[in-house]
Short mmCIF file of N, CA and C in Angstrom, two decimals:
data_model
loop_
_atom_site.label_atom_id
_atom_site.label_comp_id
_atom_site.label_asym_id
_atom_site.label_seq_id
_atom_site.Cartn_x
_atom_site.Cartn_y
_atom_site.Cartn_z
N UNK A 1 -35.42 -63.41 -57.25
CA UNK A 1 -34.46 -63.69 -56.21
C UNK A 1 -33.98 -62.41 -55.56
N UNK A 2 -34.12 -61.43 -56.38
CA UNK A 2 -33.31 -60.12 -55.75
C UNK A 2 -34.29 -59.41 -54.32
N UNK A 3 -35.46 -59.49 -54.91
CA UNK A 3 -36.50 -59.49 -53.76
C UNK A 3 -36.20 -59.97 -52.49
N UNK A 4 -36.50 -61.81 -52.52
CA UNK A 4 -36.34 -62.45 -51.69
C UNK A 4 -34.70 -61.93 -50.77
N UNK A 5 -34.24 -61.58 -51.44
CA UNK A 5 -32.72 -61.69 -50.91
C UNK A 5 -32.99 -60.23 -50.07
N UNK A 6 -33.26 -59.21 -50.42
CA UNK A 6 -33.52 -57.99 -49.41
C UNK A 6 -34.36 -58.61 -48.26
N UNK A 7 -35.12 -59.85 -48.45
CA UNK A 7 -36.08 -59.69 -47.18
C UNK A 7 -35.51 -60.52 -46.19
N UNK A 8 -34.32 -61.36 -46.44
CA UNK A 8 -33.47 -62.22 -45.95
C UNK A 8 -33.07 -61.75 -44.54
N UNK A 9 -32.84 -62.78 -43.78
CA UNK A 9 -31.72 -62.20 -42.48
C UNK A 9 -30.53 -61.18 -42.72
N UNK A 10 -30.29 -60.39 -42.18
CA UNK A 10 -28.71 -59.80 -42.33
C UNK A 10 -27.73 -60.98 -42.59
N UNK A 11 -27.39 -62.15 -42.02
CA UNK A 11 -26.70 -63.25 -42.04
C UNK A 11 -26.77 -63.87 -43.30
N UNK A 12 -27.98 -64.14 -43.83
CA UNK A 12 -27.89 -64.55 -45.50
C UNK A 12 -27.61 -63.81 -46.31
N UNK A 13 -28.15 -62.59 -46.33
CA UNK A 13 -27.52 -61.32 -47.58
C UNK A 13 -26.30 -61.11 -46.92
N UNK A 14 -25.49 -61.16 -46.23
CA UNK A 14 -24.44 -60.72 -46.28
C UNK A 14 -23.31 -62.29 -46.97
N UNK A 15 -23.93 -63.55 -47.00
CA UNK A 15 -22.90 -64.70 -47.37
C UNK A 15 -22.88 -64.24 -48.94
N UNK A 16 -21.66 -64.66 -49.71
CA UNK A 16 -22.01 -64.33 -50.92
C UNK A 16 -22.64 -65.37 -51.56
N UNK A 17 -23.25 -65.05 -52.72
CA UNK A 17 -23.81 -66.22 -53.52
C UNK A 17 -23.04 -66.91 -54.46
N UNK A 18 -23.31 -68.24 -54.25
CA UNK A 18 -22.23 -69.18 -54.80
C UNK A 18 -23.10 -70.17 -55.70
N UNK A 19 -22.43 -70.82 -56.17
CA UNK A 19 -22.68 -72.10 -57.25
C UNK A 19 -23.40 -72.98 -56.04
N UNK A 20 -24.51 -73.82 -56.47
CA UNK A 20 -24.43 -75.47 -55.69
C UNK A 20 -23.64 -76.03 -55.65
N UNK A 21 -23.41 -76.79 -54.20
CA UNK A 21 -22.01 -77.66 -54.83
C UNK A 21 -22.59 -79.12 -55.73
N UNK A 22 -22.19 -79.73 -55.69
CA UNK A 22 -22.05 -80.70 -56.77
C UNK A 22 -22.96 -81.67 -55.77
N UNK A 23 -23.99 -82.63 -56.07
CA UNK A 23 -24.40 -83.57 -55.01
C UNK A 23 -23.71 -84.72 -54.36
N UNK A 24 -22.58 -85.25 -54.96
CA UNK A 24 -21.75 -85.97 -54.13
C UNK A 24 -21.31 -85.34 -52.56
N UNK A 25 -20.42 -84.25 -53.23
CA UNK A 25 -20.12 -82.65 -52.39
C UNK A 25 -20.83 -83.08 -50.85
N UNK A 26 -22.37 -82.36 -51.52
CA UNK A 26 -23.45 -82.08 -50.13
C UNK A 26 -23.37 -83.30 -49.73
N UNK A 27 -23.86 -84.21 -50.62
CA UNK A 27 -23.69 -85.39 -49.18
C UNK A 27 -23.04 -85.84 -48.41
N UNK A 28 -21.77 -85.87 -48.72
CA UNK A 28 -20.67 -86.05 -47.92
C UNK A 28 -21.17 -84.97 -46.97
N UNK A 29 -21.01 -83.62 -47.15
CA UNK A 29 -21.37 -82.69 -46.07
C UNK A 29 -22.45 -83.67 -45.09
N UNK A 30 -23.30 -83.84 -45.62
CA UNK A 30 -24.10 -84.29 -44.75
C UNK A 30 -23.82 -85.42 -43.68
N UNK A 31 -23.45 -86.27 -44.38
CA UNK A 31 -22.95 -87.06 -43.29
C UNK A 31 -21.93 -86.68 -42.38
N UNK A 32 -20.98 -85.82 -43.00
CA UNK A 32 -20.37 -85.20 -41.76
C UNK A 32 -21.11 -84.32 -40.73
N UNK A 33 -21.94 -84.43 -41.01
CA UNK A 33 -22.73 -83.63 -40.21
C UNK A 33 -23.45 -84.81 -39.22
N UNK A 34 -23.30 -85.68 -39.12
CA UNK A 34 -24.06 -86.82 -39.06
C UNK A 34 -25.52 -87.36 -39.38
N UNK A 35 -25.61 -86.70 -40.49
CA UNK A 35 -27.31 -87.06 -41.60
C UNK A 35 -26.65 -88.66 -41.88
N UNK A 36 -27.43 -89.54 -41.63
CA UNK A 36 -27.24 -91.09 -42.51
C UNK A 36 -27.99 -90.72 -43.76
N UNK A 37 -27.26 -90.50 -44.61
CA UNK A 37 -27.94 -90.55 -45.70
C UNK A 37 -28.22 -91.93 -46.46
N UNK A 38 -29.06 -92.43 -47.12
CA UNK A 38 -29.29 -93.96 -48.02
C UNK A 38 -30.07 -93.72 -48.82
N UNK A 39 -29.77 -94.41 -50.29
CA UNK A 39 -30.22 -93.93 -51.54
C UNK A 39 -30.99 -95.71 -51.32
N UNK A 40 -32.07 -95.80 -51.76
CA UNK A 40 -33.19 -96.88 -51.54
C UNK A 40 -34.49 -97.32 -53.14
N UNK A 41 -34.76 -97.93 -53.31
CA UNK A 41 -35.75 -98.28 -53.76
C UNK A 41 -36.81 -97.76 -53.57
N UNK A 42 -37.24 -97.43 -52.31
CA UNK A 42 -38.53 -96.95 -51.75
C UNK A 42 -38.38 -96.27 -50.54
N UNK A 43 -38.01 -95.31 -49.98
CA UNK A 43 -38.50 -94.33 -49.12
C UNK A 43 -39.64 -93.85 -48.43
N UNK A 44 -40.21 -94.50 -47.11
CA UNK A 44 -41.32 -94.51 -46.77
C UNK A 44 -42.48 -95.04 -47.40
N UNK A 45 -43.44 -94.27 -47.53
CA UNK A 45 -44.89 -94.62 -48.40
C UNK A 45 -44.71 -95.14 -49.65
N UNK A 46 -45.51 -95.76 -50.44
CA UNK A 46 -45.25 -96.43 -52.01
C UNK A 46 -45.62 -95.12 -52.50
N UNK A 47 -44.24 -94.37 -53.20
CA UNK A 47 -44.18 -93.34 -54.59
C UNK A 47 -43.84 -92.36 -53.52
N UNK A 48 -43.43 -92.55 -52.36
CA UNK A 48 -42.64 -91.13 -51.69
C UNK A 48 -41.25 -91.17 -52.69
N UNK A 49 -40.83 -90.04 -52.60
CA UNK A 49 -39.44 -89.34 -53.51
C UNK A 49 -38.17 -89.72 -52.56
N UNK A 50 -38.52 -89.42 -51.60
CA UNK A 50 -37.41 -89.15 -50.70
C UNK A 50 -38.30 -88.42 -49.11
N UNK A 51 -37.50 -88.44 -48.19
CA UNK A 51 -37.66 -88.63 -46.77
C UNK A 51 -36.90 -88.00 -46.15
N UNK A 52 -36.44 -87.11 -45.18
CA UNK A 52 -36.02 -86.95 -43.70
C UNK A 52 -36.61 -87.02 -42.75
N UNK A 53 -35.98 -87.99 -41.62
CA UNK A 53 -36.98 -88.43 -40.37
C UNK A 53 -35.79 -87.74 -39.33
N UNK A 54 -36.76 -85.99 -39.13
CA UNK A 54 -36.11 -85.48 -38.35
C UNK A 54 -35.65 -86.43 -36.51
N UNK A 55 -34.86 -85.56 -36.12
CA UNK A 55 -34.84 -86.66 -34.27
C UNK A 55 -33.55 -88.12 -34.86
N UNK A 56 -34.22 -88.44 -36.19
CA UNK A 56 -32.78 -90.11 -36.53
C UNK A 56 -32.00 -89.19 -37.11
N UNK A 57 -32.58 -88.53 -37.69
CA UNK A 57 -31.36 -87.68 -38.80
C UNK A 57 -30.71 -88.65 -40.00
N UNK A 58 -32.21 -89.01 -40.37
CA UNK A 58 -32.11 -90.03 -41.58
C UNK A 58 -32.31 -89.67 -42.98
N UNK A 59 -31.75 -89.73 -43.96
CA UNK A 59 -32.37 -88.62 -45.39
C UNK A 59 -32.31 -90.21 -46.21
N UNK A 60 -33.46 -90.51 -46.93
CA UNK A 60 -33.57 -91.67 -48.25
C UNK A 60 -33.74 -91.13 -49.33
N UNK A 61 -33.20 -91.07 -50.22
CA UNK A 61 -33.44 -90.71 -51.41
C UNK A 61 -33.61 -92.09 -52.55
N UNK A 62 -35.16 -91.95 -53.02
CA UNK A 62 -35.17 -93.14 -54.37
C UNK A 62 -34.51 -93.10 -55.32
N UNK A 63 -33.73 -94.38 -55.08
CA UNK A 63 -32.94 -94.60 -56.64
C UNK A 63 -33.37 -94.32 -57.95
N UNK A 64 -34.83 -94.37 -57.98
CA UNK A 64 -35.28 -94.12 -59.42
C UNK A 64 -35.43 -92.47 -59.50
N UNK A 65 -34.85 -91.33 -58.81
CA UNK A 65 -34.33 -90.17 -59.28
C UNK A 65 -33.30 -90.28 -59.48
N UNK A 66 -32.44 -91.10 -60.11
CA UNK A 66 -30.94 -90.92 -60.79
C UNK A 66 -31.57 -90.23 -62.22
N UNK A 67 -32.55 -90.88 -62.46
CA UNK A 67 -32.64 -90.65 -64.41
C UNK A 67 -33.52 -89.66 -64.54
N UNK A 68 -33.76 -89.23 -63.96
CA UNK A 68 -34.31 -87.65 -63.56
C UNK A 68 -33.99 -86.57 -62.74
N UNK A 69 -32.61 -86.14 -63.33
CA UNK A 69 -31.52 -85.06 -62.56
C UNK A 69 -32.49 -84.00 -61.88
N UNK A 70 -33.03 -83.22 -62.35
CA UNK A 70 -33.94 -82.04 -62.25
C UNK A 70 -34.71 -81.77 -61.22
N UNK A 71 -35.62 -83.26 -60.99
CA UNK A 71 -36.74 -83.57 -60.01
C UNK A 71 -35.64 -83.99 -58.60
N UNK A 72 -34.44 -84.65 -58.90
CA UNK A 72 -34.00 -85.18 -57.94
C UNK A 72 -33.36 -84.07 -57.31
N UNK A 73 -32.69 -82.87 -57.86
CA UNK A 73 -32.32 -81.90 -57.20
C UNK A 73 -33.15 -81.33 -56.56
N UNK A 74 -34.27 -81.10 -56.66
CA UNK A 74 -35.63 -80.67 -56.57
C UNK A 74 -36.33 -81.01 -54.78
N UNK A 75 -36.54 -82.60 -54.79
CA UNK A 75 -36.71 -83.17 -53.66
C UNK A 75 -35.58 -83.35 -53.09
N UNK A 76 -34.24 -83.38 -53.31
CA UNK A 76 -33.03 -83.02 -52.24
C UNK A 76 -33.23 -81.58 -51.26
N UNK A 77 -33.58 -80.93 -52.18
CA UNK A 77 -33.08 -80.02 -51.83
C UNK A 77 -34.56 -79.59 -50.85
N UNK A 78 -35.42 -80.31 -51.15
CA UNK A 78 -37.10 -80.10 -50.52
C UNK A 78 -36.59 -80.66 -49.00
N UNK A 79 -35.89 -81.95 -49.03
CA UNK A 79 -35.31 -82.84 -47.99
C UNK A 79 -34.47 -81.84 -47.14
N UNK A 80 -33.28 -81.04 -47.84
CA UNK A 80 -32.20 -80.85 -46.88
C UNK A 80 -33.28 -78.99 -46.32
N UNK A 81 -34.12 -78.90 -46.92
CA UNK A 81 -34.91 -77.55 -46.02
C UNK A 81 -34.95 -78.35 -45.14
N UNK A 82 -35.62 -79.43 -44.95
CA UNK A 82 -36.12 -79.88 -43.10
C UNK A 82 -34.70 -80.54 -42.69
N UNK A 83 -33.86 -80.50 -43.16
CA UNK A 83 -32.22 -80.84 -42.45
C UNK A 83 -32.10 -79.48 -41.68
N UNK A 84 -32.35 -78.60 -42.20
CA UNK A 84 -32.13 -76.89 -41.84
C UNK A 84 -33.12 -76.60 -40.61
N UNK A 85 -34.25 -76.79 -41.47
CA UNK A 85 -34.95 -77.10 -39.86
C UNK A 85 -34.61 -77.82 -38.85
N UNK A 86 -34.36 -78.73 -38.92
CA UNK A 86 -33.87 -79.67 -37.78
C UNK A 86 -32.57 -79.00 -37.27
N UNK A 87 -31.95 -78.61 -37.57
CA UNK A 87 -30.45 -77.78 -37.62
C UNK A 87 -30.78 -76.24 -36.10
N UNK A 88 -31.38 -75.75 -36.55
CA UNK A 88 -32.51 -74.49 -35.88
C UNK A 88 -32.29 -75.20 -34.45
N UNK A 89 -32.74 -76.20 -34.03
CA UNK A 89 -32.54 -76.41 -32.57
C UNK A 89 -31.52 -77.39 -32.06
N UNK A 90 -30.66 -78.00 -33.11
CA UNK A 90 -29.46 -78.65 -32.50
C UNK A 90 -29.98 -80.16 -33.38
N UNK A 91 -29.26 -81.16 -34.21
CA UNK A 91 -29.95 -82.26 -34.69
C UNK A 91 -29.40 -83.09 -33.78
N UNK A 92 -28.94 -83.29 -32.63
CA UNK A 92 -28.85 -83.95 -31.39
C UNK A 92 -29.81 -83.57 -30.87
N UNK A 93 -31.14 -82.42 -31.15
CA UNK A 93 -32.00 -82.92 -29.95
C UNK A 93 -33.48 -83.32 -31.18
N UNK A 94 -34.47 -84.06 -30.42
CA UNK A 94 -35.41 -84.34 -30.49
C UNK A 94 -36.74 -83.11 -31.02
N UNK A 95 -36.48 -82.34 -31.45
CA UNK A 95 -37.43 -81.03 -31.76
C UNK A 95 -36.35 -80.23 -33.05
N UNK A 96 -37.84 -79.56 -33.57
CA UNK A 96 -37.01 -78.79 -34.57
C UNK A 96 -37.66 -77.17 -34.70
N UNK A 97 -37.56 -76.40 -35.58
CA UNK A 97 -37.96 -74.95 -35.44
C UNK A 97 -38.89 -74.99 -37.06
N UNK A 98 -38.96 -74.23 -37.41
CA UNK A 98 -39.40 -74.00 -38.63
C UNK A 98 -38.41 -72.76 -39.32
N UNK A 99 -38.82 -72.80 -40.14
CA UNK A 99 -37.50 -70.98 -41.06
C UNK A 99 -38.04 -70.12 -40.27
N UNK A 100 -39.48 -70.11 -40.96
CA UNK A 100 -40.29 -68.79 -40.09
C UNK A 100 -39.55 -68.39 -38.36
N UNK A 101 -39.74 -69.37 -37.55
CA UNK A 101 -39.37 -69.18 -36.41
C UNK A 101 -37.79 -68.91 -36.55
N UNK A 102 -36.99 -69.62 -36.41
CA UNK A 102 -35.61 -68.79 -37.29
C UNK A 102 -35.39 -67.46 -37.17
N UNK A 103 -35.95 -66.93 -38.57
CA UNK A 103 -36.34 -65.91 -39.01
C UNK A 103 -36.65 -64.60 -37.95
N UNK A 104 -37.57 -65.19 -37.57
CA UNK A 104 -38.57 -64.00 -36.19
C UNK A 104 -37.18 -64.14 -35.06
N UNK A 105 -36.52 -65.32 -34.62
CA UNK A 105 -35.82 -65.13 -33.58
C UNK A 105 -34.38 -64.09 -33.95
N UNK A 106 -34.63 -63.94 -34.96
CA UNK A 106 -33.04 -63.04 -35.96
C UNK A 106 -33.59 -61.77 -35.91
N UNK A 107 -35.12 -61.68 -35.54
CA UNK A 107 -35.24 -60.33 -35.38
C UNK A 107 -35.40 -59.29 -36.66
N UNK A 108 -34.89 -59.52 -37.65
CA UNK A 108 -35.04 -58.80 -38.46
C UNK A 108 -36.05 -58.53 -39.20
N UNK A 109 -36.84 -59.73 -39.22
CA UNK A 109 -37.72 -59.64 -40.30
C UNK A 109 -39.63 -59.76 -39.18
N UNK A 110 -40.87 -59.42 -39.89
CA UNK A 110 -41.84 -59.60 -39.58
C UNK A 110 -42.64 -60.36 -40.43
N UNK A 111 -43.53 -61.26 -39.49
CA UNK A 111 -44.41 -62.25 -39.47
C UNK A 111 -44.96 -62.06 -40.97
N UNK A 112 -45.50 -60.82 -41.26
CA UNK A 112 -45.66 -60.16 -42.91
C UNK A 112 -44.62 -60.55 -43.78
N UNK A 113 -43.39 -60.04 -43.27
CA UNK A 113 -42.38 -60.31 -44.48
C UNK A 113 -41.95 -61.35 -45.11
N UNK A 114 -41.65 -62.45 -43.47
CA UNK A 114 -41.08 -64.05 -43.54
C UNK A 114 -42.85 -64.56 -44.24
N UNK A 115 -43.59 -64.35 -44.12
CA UNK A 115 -45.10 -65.03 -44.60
C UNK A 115 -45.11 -64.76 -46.45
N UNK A 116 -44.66 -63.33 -46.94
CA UNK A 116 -44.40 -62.73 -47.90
C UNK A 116 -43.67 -63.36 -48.96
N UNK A 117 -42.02 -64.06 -48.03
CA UNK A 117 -40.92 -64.19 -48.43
C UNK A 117 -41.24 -65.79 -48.99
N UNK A 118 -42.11 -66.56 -48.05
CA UNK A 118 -42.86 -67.72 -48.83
C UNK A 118 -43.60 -67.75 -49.62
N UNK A 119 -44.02 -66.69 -49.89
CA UNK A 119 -45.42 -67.12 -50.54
C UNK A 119 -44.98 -66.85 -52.23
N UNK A 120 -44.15 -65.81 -52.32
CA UNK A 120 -43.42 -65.32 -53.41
C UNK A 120 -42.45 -66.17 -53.79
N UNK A 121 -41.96 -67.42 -53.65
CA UNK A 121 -41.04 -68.55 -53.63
C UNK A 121 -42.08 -69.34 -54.29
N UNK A 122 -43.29 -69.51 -54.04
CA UNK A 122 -44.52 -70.36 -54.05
C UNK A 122 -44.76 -70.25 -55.62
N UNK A 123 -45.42 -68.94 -55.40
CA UNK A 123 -45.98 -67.94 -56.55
C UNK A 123 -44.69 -68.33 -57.82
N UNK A 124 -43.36 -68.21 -57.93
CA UNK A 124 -42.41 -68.39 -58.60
C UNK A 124 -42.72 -69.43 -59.30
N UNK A 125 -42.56 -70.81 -58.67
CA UNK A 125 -42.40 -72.11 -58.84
C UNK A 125 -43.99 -72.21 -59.30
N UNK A 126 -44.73 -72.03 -59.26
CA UNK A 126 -46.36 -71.72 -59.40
C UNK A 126 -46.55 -73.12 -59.08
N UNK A 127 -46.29 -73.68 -57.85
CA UNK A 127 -46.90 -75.08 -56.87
C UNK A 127 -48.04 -74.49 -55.75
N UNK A 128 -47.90 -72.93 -55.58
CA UNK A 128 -48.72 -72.44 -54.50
C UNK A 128 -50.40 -73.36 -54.20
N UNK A 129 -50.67 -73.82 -55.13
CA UNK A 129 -52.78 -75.01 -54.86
C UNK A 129 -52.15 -75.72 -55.01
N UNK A 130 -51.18 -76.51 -55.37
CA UNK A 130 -50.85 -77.42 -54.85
C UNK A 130 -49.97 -78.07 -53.75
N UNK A 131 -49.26 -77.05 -53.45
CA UNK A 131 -49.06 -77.24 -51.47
C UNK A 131 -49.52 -76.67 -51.21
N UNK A 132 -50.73 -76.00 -50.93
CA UNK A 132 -51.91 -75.56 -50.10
C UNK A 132 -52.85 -76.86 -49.79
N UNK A 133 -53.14 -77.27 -50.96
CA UNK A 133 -54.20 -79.04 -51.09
C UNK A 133 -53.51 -80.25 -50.26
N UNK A 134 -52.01 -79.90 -50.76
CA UNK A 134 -51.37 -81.21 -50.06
C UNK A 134 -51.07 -80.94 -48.53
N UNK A 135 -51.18 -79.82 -48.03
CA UNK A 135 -50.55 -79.88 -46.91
C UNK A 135 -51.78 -79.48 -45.87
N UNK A 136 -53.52 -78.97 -46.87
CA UNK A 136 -54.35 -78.53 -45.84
C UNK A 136 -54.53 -79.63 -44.50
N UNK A 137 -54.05 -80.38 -44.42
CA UNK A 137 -54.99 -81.65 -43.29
C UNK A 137 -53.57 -81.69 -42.35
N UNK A 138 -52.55 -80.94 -42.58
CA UNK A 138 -51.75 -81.20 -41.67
C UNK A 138 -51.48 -80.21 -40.41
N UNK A 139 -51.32 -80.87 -39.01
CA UNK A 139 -50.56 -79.69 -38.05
C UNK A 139 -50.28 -78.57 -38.17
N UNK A 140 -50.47 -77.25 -37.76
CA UNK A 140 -50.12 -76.05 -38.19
C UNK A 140 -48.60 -76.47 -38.50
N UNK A 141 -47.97 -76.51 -37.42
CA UNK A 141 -46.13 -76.87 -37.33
C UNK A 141 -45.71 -77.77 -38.56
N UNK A 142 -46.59 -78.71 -38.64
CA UNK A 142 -45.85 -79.78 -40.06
C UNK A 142 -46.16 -78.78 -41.45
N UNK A 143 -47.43 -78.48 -41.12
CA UNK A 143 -47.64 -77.50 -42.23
C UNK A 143 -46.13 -76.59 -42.86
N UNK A 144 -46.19 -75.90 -41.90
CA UNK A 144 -45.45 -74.66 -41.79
C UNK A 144 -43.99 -74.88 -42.64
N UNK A 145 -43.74 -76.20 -41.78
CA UNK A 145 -42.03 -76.97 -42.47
C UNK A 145 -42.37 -77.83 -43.67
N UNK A 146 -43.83 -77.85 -44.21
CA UNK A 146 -43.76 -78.14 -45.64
C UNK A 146 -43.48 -77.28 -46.59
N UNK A 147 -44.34 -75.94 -46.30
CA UNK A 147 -44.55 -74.99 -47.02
C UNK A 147 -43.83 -74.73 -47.17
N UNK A 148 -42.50 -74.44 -46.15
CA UNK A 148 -41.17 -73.79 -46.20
C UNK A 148 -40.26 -74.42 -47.31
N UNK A 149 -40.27 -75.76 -47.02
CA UNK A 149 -39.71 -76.96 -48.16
C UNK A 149 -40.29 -76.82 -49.71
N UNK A 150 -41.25 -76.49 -49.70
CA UNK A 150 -41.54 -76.81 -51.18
C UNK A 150 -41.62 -75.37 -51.81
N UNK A 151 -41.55 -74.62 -51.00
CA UNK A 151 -41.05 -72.88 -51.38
C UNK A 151 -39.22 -72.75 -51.60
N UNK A 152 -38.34 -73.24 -51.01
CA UNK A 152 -37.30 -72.95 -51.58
C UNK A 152 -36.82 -74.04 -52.19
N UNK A 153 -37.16 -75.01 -51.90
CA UNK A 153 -36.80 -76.34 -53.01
C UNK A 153 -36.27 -76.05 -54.36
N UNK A 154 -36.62 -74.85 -54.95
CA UNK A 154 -36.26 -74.98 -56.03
C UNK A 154 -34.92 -73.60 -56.57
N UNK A 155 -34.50 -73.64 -55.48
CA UNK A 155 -33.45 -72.43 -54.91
C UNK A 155 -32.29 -73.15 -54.49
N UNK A 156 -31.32 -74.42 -55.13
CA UNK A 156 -30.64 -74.52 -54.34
C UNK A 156 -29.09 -73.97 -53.73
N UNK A 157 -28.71 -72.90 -54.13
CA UNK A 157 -28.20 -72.27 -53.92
C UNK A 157 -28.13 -71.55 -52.46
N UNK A 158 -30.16 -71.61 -52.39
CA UNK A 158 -30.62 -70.77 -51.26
C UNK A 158 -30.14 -71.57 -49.99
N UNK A 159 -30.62 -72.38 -50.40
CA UNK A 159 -30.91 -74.17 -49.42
C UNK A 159 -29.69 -74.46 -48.77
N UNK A 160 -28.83 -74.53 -49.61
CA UNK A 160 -27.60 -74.90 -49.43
C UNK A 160 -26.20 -73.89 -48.14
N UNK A 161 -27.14 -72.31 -48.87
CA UNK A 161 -26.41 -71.30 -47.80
C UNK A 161 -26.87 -71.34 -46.46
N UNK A 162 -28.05 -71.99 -46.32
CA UNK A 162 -29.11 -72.04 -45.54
C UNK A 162 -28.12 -73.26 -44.51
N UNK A 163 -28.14 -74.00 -45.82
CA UNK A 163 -27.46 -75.62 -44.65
C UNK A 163 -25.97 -75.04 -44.33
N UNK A 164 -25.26 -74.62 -44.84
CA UNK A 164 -23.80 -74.00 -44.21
C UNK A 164 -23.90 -72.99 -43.27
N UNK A 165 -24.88 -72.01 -43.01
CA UNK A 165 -24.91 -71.35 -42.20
C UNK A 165 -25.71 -71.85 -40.64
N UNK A 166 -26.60 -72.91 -41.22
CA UNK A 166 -27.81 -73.14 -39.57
C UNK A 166 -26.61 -74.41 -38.90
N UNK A 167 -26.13 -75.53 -40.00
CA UNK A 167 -25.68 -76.49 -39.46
C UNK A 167 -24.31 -76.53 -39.23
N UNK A 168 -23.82 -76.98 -38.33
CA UNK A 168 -22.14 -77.48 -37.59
C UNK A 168 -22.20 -78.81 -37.07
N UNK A 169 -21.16 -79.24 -37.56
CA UNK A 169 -20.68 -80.31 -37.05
C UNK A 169 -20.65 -80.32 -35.38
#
C-alpha cells in the first residue's frame, strides 16, 4: 500500500487514511448520493454477485452474501469502484470515465504509472489471469473499468476515499 499511495493523485495522499466505514454507513451514503441501492436474490445473470448499472445508478447486491462477510465486502466494494467511475463525469449524466482517465486528467501521474499502479493491486490480490481471462472479450473501455474494479476491490479503505472524494451530492 505504501507504494501505491506515492503513486496516487496529490488529492488522495494528501486525505488521511481512515477505517472503512461500517456497510450500513456507506450505504446510506449512497443513497444519499442518489445510488438506489437493493439487496435481491439475484442480480442480473444467474450467479452474478452484485451489479451497478451505471446511467440508473442502480447497485444490487445478493442476499446470499450476508453469510459470507469477506466476499461481500469484496464485490461491494468491486461495485462502488464503478460508482466512482460513474462519479468522474457527473452520475446525472449518461457516460462515465475510467480511474485511469481520472488520473491522467489530475495530471500527476503517467500512463506507466496509473498502468503500474493497477497492475501491482492485481499482482497483490494474485487475481491478475484471472481478470485478464475474464475480461479478454470485452471493449477496451469496459475492460479498463473492470480491471480497475477488481484491482482495488480489495482496498476498501482505498475505494471508499475514492467515493468521498470523486462523489457529491
Amino acid at each position: 500500500m505504501a507504494l501505491a499511495a506515492l503513486l496516487m493523485p496529490a488529492g488522495l495522499r494528501a486525505a488521511p487514511a481512515a477505517e472503512p466505514m461500517p456497510e450500513p454507513e456507506l450505504l446510506e451514503r449512497l443513497r444519499g448520493l442518489g445510488v438506489q441501492v437493493e439487496l435481491r436474490a439475484q442480480c442480473g445473470a444467474p450467479g452474478q454477485l452484485a451489479v451497478y448499472n451505471m446511467g440508473a445508478n442502480w447497485l444490487c447486491l445478493n442476499q446470499g452474501l450476508s453469510r459470507r462477510p469477506a466476499e461481500r465486502s469484496r464485490v461491494l466494494h468491486h461495485e462502488l469502484v464503478h460508482v466512482v467511475q460513474d462519479c468522474l463525469d457527473g452520475l446525472e449524466s449518461p457516460t462515465s470515465s475510467t480511474l485511469a482517465e481520472g488520473f491522467r486528467r489530475d495530471g500527476s501521474l503517467s500512463r506507466d504509472q496509473i498502468n503500474g499502479f493497477f497492475l501491482r493491486y492485481l499482482q497483490q490480490q494474485n487475481n491478475l489471469q484471472h481478470v485478464v481471462a475474464s475480461t479478454a472479450l470485452l471493449p477496451q473501455e469496459s475492460r479498463q473499468r473492470e480491471i480497475e474494479a477488481y484491482a482495488l476491490q480489495g482496498d476498501p479503505a482505498l475505494v471508499q476515499r475514492l467515493l468521498l472524494l470523486t462523489c457529491r451530492p
